[in-house]
XYZ file of C-alpha atoms in Angstrom:
207
model
C 155.844 101.294 92.191
C 155.747 97.489 91.888
C 153.836 97.293 95.180
C 151.185 99.715 93.892
C 150.812 97.702 90.674
C 150.385 94.436 92.581
C 147.902 96.047 94.979
C 145.886 97.432 92.055
C 145.752 94.014 90.389
C 144.657 92.460 93.677
C 141.883 94.973 94.277
C 140.576 95.115 90.713
C 138.520 91.878 90.880
C 136.922 93.055 94.145
C 136.047 96.446 92.675
C 134.759 94.823 89.512
C 132.390 92.657 91.561
C 131.004 95.599 93.536
C 127.419 96.328 92.493
C 125.954 99.789 92.199
C 123.291 100.734 94.736
C 120.090 102.704 94.212
C 119.705 104.238 97.671
C 119.240 107.718 96.209
C 116.163 106.543 94.330
C 114.501 104.576 97.138
C 115.415 107.074 99.867
C 113.633 109.711 97.813
C 110.387 108.078 98.954
C 111.151 108.275 102.673
C 108.454 110.192 104.512
C 108.810 112.519 107.476
C 106.105 112.276 110.124
C 102.882 113.662 108.686
C 104.292 113.756 105.137
C 102.650 112.005 102.171
C 103.881 111.058 98.731
C 103.136 113.454 95.914
C 103.344 113.308 92.142
C 105.540 116.424 92.165
C 108.139 114.819 94.437
C 107.976 111.520 92.555
C 108.867 113.352 89.341
C 112.078 114.546 91.020
C 113.388 111.042 91.756
C 117.077 111.218 90.764
C 118.603 109.404 87.788
C 115.383 108.057 86.320
C 114.720 108.004 82.588
C 111.015 108.748 82.567
C 108.576 107.410 80.021
C 106.027 109.756 81.573
C 107.045 112.032 84.420
C 103.569 113.546 84.628
C 100.909 111.058 85.812
C 98.778 109.556 83.066
C 95.180 108.451 83.429
C 94.618 104.750 82.854
C 92.595 103.963 79.722
C 90.617 101.268 81.553
C 90.284 102.898 84.985
C 89.589 106.623 84.977
C 90.433 106.850 88.690
C 93.889 105.334 88.285
C 96.939 107.459 87.491
C 100.492 106.252 87.012
C 104.074 107.182 86.136
C 106.766 104.870 84.812
C 110.480 105.066 84.088
C 113.692 103.069 83.873
C 116.453 102.881 86.476
C 119.737 101.601 85.151
C 119.894 98.709 82.702
C 117.862 96.175 84.666
C 115.416 98.267 86.662
C 112.178 100.215 86.404
C 110.172 102.417 88.721
C 106.429 102.940 88.723
C 103.960 104.685 90.991
C 100.198 104.329 90.865
C 97.452 106.132 92.706
C 94.719 108.706 92.444
C 94.809 112.013 90.634
C 95.917 113.592 93.916
C 98.816 111.373 94.986
C 100.618 108.024 94.561
C 99.440 105.128 96.733
C 101.820 102.360 95.647
C 105.485 102.714 94.624
C 107.193 99.807 92.914
C 110.789 99.221 91.897
C 111.216 96.230 89.582
C 114.338 94.510 88.303
C 114.488 91.758 85.706
C 116.920 89.955 83.444
C 116.258 87.622 80.518
C 117.472 84.028 80.468
C 119.363 84.886 77.288
C 121.761 86.861 79.510
C 121.686 84.781 82.684
C 119.693 81.739 83.730
C 119.881 82.821 87.391
C 119.348 86.571 86.989
C 122.860 87.449 88.112
C 122.320 91.171 87.442
C 118.821 91.464 88.927
C 118.967 94.120 91.642
C 119.047 92.642 95.134
C 117.259 94.185 98.081
C 120.643 95.275 99.509
C 121.219 97.338 96.364
C 117.988 99.246 96.932
C 117.819 99.538 100.709
C 120.224 99.796 103.614
C 119.792 96.430 105.342
C 120.363 98.092 108.739
C 117.057 99.920 108.211
C 115.088 96.762 107.386
C 113.308 94.424 109.790
C 111.713 91.317 108.343
C 108.074 90.904 109.319
C 106.043 87.722 109.112
C 102.785 87.794 107.198
C 100.230 85.247 106.112
C 101.355 86.292 102.603
C 105.020 85.516 103.312
C 106.298 82.654 101.169
C 109.719 81.044 101.361
C 111.418 79.669 98.262
C 110.624 76.025 97.474
C 107.742 75.980 99.959
C 105.285 74.564 97.441
C 103.073 77.655 97.564
C 104.713 79.177 94.487
C 106.920 77.969 91.642
C 110.313 76.624 92.803
C 112.774 79.398 93.731
C 110.007 82.005 93.930
C 109.353 83.824 97.208
C 107.569 86.755 98.799
C 109.024 88.474 101.869
C 107.894 91.541 103.810
C 109.968 94.145 105.602
C 109.449 97.138 107.836
C 111.647 99.945 106.515
C 112.452 102.449 109.227
C 114.959 105.178 108.560
C 115.991 107.270 111.546
C 113.938 110.463 111.635
C 111.325 109.119 109.217
C 108.046 107.260 109.564
C 108.115 103.494 109.016
C 107.180 102.164 105.584
C 106.696 98.587 104.367
C 108.281 96.638 101.520
C 107.146 93.468 99.766
C 109.908 91.674 97.857
C 108.404 89.227 95.340
C 110.632 87.059 93.151
C 109.116 85.627 89.965
C 110.659 82.928 87.805
C 109.386 82.584 84.248
C 108.995 79.009 83.127
C 109.328 79.767 79.434
C 112.533 79.549 77.411
C 112.494 83.249 76.489
C 111.540 84.426 79.980
C 113.725 85.475 82.869
C 114.023 86.386 86.558
C 112.131 89.331 88.074
C 111.952 90.813 91.562
C 109.289 93.378 92.477
C 109.951 95.707 95.412
C 106.602 97.227 96.363
C 106.586 100.078 98.909
C 103.551 101.255 100.889
C 103.068 103.622 103.815
C 100.436 101.339 105.400
C 100.715 97.538 105.394
C 97.016 97.284 104.484
C 97.822 98.901 101.133
C 99.423 95.637 100.030
C 95.790 94.593 99.591
C 94.968 97.579 97.397
C 93.827 96.740 93.876
C 96.787 98.728 92.528
C 99.377 96.594 94.369
C 100.024 94.482 91.271
C 103.465 93.307 92.397
C 102.142 91.576 95.536
C 100.888 87.993 95.281
C 97.643 87.215 97.116
C 96.914 83.949 95.292
C 99.000 80.827 95.816
C 99.317 77.546 93.961
C 97.485 75.612 96.687
C 94.368 77.754 96.433
C 92.548 79.925 93.902
C 91.074 82.070 96.655
C 92.441 85.580 97.182
C 93.596 86.257 100.724
C 94.043 89.477 102.686
C 97.658 90.135 103.644
C 98.268 91.025 107.282
C 101.128 91.032 109.757
C 101.319 87.991 112.020
C 102.324 88.535 115.621
């Protein structure tokens, strides 16, 4: 009995540090060969508290439709596209400085995706932290996401650091089925302007 008690006390800190994952939500957007995203399937994403499950028309762009919901305490999900189907899917996680000055609870990429299914790809839009192209500690990385039995998708992970006292840390995880869609006007979570230039660039994979 004493051994069990000691073992429990030893394991408790490890269990307490374990972070929940959101594989069920991201895997919901995996696509079989020839399959496309749909608003109907998006609405069935598990464990999402929807603000609007049915796509709404944008007030300023009559061709743009979107859905939005929350995922846990620090996350949101949104999808934007045409009336027919979503084009861009974005998971976002953020935490205010009032809770943590380093965003300790912001969802990491390993909480959203199985790292064994990710391959980092180099792009002209890739930016390492403290490179001088963005604010210090900000970055933008791209990944090929290839689940066995599914078609490859692409992810842009963009970390933003607010410079204001009442701001916080945010990471956008933007998913597309074609890398060129990172250049779509609806890909709001992908940075195509950098501090060294005011000119918008076209994101592409570098060989």
